[in-house]
Coordinates of C-alpha atoms and ligand atoms in Angstrom, one line a residue:
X1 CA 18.5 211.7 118.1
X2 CA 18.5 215.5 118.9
X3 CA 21.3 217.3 119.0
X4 CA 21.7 219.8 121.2
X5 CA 24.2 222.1 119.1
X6 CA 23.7 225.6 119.7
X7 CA 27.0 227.9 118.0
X8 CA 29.1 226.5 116.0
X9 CA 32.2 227.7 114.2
X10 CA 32.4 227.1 110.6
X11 CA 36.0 227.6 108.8
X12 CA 36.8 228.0 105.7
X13 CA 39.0 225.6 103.5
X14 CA 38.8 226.1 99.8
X15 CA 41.6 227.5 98.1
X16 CA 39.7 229.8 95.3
X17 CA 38.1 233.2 96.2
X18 CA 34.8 232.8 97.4
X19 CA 33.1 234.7 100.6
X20 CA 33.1 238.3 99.8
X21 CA 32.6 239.1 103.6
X22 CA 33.5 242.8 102.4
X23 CA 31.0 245.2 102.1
X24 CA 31.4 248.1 100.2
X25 CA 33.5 250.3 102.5
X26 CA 31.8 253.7 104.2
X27 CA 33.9 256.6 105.0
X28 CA 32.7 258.2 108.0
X29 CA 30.8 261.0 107.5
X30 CA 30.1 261.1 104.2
X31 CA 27.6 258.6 103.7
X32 CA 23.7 259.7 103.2
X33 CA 20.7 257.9 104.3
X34 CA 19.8 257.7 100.9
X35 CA 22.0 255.5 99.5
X36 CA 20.8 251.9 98.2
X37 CA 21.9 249.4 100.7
X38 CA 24.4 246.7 98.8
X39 CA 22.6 243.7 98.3
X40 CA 25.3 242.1 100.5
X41 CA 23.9 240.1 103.2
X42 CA 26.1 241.5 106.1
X43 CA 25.3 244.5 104.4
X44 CA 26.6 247.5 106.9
X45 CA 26.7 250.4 104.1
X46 CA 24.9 252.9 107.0
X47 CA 27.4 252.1 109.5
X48 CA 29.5 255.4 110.8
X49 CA 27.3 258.1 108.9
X50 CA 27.8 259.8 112.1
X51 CA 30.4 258.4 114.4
X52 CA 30.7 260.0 117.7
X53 CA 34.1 259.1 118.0
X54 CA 35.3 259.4 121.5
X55 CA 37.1 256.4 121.2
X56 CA 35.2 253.9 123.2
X57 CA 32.9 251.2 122.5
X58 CA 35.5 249.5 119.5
X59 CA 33.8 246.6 120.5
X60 CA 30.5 246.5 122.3
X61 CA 30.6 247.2 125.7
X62 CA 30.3 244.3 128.3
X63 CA 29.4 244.5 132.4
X64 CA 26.4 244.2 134.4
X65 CA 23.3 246.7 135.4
X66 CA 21.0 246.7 138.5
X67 CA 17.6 247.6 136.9
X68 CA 16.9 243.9 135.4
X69 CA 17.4 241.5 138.7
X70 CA 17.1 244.6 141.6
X71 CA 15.1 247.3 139.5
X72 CA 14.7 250.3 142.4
X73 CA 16.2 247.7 145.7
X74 CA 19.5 248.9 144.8
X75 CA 22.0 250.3 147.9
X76 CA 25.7 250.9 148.2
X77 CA 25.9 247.2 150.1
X78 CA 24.8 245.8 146.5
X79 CA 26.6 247.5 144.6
X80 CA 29.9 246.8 146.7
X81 CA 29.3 243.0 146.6
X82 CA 28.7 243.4 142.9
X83 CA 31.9 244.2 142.5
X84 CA 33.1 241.5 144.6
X85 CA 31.2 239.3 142.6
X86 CA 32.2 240.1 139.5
X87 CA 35.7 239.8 140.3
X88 CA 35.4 236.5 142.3
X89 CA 33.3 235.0 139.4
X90 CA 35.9 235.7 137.0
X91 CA 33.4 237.7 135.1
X92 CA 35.9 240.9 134.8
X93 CA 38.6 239.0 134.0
X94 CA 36.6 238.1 131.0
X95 CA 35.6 241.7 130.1
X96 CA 32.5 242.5 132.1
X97 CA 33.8 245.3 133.6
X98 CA 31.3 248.3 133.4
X99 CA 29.2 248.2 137.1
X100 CA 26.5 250.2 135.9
X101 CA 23.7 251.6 138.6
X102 CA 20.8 252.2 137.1
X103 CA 17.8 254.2 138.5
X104 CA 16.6 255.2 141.7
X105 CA 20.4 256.0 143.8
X106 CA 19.6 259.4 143.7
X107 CA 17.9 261.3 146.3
X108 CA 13.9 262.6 145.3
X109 CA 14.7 266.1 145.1
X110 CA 18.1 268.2 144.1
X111 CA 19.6 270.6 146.9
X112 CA 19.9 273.9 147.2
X113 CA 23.0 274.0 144.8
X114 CA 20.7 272.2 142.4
X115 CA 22.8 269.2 142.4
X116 CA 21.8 265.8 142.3
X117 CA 22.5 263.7 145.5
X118 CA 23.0 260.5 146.2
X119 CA 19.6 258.7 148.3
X120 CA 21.0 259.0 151.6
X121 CA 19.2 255.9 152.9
X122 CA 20.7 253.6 150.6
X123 CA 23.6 255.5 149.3
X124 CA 24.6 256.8 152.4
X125 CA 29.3 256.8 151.6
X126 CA 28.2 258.9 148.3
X127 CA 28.8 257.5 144.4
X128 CA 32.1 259.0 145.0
X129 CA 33.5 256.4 147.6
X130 CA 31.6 253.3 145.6
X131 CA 33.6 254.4 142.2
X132 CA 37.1 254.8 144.1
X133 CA 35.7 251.1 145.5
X134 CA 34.8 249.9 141.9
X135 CA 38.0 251.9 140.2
X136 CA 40.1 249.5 143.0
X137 CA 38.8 246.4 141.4
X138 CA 39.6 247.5 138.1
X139 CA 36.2 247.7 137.4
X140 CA 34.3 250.7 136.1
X141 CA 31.3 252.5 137.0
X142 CA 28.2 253.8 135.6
X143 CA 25.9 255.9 136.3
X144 CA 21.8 256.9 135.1
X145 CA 19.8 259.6 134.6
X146 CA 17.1 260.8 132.4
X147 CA 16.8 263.5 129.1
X148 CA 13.7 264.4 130.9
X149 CA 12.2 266.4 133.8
X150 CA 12.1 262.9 136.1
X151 CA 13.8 259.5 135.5
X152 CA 11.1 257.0 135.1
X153 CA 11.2 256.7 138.8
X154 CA 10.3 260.0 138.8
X155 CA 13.3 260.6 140.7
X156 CA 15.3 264.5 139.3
X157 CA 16.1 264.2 135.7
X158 CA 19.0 265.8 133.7
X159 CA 17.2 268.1 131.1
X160 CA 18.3 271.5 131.2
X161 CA 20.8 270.3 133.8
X162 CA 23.2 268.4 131.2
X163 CA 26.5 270.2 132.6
X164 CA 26.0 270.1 136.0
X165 CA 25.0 267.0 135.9
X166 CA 27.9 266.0 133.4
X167 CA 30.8 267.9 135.9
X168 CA 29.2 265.6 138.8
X169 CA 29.1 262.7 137.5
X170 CA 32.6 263.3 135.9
X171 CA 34.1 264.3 139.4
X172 CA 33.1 261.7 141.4
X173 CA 36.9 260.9 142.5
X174 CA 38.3 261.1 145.6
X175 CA 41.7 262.9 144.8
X176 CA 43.2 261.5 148.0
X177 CA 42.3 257.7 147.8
X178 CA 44.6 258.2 144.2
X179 CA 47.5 259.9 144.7
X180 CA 47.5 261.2 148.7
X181 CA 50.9 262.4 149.0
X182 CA 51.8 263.5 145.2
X183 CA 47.9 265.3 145.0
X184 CA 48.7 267.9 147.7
X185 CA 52.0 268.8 146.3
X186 CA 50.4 269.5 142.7
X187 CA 47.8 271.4 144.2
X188 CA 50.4 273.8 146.0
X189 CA 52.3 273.9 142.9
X190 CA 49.7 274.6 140.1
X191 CA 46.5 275.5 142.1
X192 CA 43.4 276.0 140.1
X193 CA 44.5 274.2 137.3
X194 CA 44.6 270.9 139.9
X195 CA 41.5 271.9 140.9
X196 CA 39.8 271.8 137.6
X197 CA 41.7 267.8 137.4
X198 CA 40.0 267.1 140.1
X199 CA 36.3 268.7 140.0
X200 CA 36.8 267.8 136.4
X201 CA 37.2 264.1 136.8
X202 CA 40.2 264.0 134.6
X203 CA 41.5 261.3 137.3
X204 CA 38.5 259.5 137.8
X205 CA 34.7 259.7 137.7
X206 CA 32.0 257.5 136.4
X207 CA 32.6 255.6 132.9
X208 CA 29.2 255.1 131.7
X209 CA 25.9 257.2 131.5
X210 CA 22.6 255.5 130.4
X211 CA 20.1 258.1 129.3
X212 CA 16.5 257.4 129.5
X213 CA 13.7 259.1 127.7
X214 CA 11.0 259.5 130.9
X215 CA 8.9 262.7 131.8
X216 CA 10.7 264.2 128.1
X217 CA 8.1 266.7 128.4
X218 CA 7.3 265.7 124.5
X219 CA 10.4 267.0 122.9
X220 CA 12.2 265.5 119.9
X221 CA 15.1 263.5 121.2
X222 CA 17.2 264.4 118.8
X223 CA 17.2 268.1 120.6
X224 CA 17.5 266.1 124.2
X225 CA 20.0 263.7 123.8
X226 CA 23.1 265.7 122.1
X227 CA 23.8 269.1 125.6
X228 CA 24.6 265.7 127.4
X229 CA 26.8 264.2 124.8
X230 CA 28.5 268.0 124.8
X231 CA 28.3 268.0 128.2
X232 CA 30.2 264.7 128.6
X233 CA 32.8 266.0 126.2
X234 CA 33.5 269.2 127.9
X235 CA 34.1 267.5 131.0
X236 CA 37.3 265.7 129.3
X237 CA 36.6 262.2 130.7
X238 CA 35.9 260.1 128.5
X239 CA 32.3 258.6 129.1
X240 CA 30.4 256.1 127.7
X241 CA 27.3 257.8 126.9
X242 CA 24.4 255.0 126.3
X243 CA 21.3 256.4 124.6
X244 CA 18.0 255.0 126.0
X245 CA 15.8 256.2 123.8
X246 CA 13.3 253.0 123.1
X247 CA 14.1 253.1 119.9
X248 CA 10.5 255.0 119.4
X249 CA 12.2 257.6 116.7
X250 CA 14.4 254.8 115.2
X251 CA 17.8 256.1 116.9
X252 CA 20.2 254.0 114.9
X253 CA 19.2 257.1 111.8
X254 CA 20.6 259.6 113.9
X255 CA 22.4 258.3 117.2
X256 CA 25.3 257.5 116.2
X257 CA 26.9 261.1 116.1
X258 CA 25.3 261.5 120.0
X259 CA 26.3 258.2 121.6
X260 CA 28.3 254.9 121.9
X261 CA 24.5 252.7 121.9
X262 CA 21.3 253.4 121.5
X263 CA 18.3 251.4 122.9
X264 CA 16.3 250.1 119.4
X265 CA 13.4 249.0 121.4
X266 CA 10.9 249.2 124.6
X267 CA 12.4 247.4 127.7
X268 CA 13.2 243.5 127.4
X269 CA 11.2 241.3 129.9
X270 CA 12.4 238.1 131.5
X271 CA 10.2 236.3 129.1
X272 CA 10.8 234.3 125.6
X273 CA 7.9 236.3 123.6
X274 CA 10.0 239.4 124.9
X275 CA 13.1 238.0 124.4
X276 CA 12.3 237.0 120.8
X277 CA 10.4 239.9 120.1
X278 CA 13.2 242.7 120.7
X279 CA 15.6 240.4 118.8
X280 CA 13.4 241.0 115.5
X281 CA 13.3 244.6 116.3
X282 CA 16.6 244.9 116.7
X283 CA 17.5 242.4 113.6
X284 CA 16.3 245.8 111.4
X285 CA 19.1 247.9 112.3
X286 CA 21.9 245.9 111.4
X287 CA 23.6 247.6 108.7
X288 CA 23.8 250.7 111.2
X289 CA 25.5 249.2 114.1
X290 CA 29.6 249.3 114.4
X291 CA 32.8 250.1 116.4
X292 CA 31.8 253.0 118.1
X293 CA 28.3 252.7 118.4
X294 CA 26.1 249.7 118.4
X295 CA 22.2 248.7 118.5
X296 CA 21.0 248.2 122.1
X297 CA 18.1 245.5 122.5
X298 CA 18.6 245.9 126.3
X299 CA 20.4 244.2 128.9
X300 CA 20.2 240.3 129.4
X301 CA 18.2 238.8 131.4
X302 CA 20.0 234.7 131.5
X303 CA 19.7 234.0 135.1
X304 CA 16.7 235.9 136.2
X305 CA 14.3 232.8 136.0
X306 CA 11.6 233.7 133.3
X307 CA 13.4 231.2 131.0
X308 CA 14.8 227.7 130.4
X309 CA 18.4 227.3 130.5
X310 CA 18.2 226.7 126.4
X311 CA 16.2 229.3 126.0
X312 CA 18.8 231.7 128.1
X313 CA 21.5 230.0 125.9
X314 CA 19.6 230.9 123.0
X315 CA 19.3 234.9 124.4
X316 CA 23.2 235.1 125.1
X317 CA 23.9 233.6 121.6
X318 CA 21.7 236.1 119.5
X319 CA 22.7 238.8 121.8
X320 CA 26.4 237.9 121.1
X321 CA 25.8 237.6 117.4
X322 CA 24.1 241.2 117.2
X323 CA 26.6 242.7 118.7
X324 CA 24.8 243.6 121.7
X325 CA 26.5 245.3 124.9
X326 CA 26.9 242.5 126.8
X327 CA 25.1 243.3 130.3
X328 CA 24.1 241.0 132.9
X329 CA 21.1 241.5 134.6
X330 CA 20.8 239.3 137.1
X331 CA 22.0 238.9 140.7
X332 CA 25.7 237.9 139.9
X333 CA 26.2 237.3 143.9
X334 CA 23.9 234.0 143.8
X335 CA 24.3 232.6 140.1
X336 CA 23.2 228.9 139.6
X337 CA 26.6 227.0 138.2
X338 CA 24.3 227.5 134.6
X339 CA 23.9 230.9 134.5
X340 CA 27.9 231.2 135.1
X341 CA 28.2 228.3 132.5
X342 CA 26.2 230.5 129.9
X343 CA 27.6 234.0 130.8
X344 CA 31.2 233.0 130.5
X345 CA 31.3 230.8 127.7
X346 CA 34.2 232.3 126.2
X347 CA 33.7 231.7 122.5
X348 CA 30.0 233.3 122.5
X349 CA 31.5 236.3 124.1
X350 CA 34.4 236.4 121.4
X351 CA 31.7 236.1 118.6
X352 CA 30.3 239.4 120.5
X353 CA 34.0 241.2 121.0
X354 CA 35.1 240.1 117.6
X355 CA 37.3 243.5 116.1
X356 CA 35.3 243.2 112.8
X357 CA 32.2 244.9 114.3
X358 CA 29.8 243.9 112.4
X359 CA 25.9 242.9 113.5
X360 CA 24.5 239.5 112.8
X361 CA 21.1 239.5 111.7
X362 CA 18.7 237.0 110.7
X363 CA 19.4 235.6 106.9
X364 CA 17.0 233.2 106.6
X365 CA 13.7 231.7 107.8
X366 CA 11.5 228.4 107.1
X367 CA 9.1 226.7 109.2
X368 CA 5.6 227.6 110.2
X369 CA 5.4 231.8 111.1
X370 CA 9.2 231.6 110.4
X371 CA 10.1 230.3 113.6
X372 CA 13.2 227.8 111.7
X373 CA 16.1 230.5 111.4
X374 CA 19.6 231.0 110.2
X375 CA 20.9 234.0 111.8
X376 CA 24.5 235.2 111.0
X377 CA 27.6 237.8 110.6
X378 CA 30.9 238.0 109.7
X379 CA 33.9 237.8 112.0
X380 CA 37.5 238.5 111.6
X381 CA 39.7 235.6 110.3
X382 CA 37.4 235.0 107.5
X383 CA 34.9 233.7 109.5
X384 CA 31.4 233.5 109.7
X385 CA 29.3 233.4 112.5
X386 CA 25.5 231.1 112.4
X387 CA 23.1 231.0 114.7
X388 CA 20.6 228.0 113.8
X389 CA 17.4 229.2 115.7
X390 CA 14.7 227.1 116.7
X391 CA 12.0 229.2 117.8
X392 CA 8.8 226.1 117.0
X393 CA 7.2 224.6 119.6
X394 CA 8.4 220.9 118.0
X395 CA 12.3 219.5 117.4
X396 CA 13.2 220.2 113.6
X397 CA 16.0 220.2 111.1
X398 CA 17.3 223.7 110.0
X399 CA 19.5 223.6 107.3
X400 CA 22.3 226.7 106.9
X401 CA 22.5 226.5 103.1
X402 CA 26.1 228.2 102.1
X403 CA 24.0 230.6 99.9
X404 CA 22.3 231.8 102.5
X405 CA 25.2 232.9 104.4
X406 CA 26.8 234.7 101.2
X407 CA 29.2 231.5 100.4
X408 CA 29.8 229.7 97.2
X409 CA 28.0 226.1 97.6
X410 CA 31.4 224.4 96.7
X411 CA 33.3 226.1 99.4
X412 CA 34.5 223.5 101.8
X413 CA 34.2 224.6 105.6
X414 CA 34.7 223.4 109.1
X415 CA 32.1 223.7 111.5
X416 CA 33.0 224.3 115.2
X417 CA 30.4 223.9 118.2
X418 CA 30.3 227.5 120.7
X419 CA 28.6 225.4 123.3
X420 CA 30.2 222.0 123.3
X421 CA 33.7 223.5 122.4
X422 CA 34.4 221.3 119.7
X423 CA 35.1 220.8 116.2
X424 CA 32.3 219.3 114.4
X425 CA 32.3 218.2 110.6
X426 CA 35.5 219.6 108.3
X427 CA 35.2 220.0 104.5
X428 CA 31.5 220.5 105.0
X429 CA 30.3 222.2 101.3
X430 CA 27.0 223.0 100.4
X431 CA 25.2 223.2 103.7
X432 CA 24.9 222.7 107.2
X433 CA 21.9 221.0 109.0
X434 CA 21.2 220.3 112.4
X435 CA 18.7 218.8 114.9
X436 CA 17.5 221.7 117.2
X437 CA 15.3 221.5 119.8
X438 CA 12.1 223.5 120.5
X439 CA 12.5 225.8 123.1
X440 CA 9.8 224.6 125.3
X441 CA 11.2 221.7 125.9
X442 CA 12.6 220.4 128.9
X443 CA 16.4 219.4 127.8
X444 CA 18.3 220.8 124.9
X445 CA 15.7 223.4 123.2
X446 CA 15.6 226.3 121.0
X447 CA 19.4 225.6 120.2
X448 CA 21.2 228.0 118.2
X449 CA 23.7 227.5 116.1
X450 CA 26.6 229.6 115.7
X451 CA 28.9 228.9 112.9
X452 CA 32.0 230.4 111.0
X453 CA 34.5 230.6 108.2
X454 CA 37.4 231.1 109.5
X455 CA 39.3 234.5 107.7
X456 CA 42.5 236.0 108.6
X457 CA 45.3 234.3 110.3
X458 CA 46.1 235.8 113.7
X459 CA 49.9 235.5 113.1
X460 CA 51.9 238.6 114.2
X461 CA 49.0 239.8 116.3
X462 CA 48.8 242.2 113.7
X463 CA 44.8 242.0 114.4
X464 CA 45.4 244.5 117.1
X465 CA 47.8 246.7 115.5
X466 CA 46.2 246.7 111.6
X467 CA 43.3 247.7 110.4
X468 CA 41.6 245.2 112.0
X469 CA 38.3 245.6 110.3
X470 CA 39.0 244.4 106.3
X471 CA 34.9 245.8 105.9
X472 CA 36.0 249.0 106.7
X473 CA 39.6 249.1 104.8
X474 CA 39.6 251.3 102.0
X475 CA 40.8 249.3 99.7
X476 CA 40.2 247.3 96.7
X477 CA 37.9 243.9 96.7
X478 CA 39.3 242.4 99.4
X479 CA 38.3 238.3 99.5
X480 CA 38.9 235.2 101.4
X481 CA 42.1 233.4 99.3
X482 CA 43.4 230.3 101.7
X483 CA 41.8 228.5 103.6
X484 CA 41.7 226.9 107.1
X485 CA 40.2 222.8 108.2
X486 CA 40.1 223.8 111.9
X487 CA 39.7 227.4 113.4
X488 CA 43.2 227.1 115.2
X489 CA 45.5 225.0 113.8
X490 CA 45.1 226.5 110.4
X491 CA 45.0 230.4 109.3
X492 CA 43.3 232.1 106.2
X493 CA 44.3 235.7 105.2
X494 CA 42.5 238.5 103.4
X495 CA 44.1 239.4 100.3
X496 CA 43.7 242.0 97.5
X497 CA 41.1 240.8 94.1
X498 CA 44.3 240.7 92.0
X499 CA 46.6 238.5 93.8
X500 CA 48.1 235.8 92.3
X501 CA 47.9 232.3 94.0
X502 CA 51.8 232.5 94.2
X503 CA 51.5 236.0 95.7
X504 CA 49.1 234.7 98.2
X505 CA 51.1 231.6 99.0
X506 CA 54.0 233.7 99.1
X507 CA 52.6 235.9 101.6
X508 CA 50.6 233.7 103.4
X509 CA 52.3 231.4 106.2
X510 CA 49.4 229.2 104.8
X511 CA 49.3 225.8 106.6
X512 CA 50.9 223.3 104.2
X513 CA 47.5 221.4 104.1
X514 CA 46.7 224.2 102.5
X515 CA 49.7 224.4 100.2
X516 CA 49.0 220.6 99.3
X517 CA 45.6 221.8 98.2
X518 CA 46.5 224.1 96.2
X519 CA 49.0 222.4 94.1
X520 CA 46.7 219.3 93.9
X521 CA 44.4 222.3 92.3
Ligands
NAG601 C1 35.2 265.4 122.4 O1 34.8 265.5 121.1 C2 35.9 265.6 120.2 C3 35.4 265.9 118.8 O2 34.5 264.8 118.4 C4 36.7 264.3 120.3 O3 37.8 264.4 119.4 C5 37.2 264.2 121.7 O4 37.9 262.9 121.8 C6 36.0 264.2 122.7 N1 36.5 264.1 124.0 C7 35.9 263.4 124.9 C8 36.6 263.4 126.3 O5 35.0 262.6 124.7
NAG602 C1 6.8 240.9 128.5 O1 6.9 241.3 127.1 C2 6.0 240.6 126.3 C3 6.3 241.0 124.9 O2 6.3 242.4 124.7 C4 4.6 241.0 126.7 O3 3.6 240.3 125.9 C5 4.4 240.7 128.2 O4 3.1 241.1 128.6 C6 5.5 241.3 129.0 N1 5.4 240.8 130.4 C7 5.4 241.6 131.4 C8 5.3 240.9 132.7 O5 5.5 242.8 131.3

């Protein structure tokens, strides 16, 4: 019988040290390039050589764009109803908030204050009154333009217009829709300086810039894409600033002082072999990719047709598990009830949003032209994340052997199911297989498998708070000590190499299954 399993949780119940999920830790800035990666497998040693650090993007960011569904048939009615959608869906309310407009809302040609202008046919109100619209919702908005001469609709580009362009796109508020009453008071009372709030876009403004590499009139980009990084900062809003690059000078070795993403590869098509493709480019740059700034392998394209629903789930899991911005690319006004199902699967997106940052990437590979695959990463709570990737043309088994995910074959896990939403096999040691599906065919194919170990209790909420990110502490060996039979009823904790069992029991509100196993031990 087939299964059709696509993610599923594995947790972690042995009481003896045994996933080191830490990686040796990096601190920002003083890494080089040269350095030997560790031979660990979620290996992230070249993660924040060169942090941008304009606080956003702790996880990766998670919204919608207009090129993948509308490309250039984009207009203020669109957008607008976007936003409605988005709220109505309940897609906000589960963190896809950035309403990004991609290219072609500008008019052909700058005016005579050499400022960009909205297309007056299809953006007749202005961006202004759509991002006091979008800001309503609680939404935010972004914007595009190009490190070139043209965007790649050869509409005006930003090169050698970075702050201009930067001020605009940061002052896109309308003062009076804010704060009507209060606005005009502060004016009268501290003039200019309200002026530069508001031209400024201290109060509002757009939240997002992608940056495309068209018409770059064949300079390096590493001299193109940092003015409009500056010029973002000197406007004082904080901006998202997405780096659309291609990947064709292998960004992730020097974007992550410009920008909060950077495009690793050419743009994704609504097709499997494009799909699948841009995941293995992107699998390469794993060990660069963290809070702050993350790989880009493009938007997603579940829902736009060019795929089978397993094939879309497939996408959405890998794009989760590599820490991919999370941004929806089709017409989120008319989704079928399985696009919704696969876009808000809550435990895929929590994979993506986890606070440990760290890309999953593709540990192992069997079959004929590799297409049997383990992918997988490690989450918070001493878990570990497994994609079991069918990528054949015929059903098969694929086996997650413990080794390959950097376990101990004798530790004892739980596995939990993304897409069904349930728990699947406890005390599981050695190795996981499953039945997965090819993905051409008609019912459950190319299923995935997402699985994890389950880490660090979440009691205290001191996740939030903490140094949420045990990879990144700077501290000692740091290993898995308790462990957990079922991802929520039971907690594991990270604790230092030299604890003592009675140090970790003592500080551990360890379940007393666990307690039981360790005395038994
Ligand atoms: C501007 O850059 C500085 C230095 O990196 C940073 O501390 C600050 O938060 C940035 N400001 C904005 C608005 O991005
Ligand atoms: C989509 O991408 C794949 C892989 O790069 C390519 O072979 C195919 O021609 C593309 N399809 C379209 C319509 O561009």
């Amino acid at each position: 019988m087939e299964s059709s399993m696509c993610i599923l949780i594995l947790c972690l119940s042995a009481i003896t040290p045994v996933i080191r999920a830490r990686v040796v830790p990096v601190p920002p800035l003083l890494q080089n390039y040269e350095k030997p990666s560790s031979n660990n497998i979620f290996d992230n040693s070249m993660y924040g050589l060169l942090q941008l650090n304009n606080g956003l993007a702790r996880t990766p960011p998670m919204g919608w764009n207009s090129w993948n569904f509308f490309a250039c048939d984009i207009s203020e009615t669109v957008i607008k109803e976007t936003a409605d959608a988005l709220v109505a869906t309940g897609l906000a309310d589960l963190g896809y908030v950035y309403l990004n407009i991609d290219d072609c809302w500008s008019a052909s040609e700058r005016n005579s204050q050499d400022e960009l202008v909205p297309n007056p046919k299809t953006f007749p109100s202005g961006i202004k009154a759509l991002a006091d619209y979008v800001h309503e919702k609680g939404l935010k908005l972004g914007i595009y333009s190009d490190a070139g001469r043209f965007t790649c609709q050869v509409l005006p580009g930003s090169i050698y217009h970075e702050n201009d362009d930067a001020k605009l796109f940061a002052s896109w508020v309308s003062l009076w829709y804010m704060y009507p009453i209060y606005n005009i008071l502060l004016c009268l009372d501290v003039g200019i300086e309200c002026m530069n709030l508001i031209f400024h876009g201290v109060i509002q403004g757009v939240d997002f810039l992608k940056y495309d590499n068209c018409y770059n009139l064949g300079i390096n980009p590493k001299e193109r894409y940092p003015p409009m990084r500056d010029a973002l900062n000197a406007t004082g809003r904080t901006i998202f600033y997405s780096i659309c690059e291609w990947g064709v000078d292998d960004p992730a070795l020097w974007a992550g002082e410009l920008g909060n993403s950077w495009r690793t590869t050419d743009d994704i098509n609504d097709s499997w072999a494009s799909m699948t493709m841009i995941a293995d480019l992107n699998d390469k740059w794993a060990a660069y990719a963290g809070p702050g700034g993350w790989n880009d392998p493009d938007m997603l394209e579940v829902g736009n047709g060019g795929m089978t629903y397993q094939e879309y789930r497939a996408h959405f899991s890998i794009w989760a598990l590599m820490k991919a911005p999370l941004l929806i690319g089709c017409d989120v006004r008319s989704m079928t009830a399985e696009t919704l199902e696969i876009v808000t699967n809550k435990e895929v997106i929590a994979v993506n949003q986890d606070p440990l940052g760290v890309q999953g990437r593709k540990v192992y590979v069997s079959g004929t032209d590799d297409c049997l695959q383990v992918w997988a990463g490690p989450l918070t709570g001493h878990r570990i994340a497994v994609v079991l990737w069918n990528r054949c043309s015929k059903a098969a088994t694929i086996t997650a052997a413990w080794g390959a995910l950097g376990l101990e074959s004798s530790t004892s896990v739980s596995v939990r199911d993304l897409w069904k939403h349930e728990d699947v096999v406890t005390d599981k040691v050695a190795s996981f297989r499953a039945r997965v599906d090819a993905h051409s065919c008609d019912s459950a194919g190319s299923e995935p498998l997402l699985a994890t170990t389950k880490e660090e209790s979440t009691d205290g909420g001191s996740e939030g708070s903490k140094n949420p990110n045990p990879i990144f502490s700077e501290t000692g060996d740091d290993f898995w000590a308790c462990g957990a039979s079922t991802v929520d009823l039971l907690g594991c904790r990270l604790f230092d190499g030299m604890a003592s069992l009675e140090k970790i029991l003592e500080v551990n509100p360890c379940s007393s299954a666990c307690k039981e196993f360790s005395s038994a031990n």
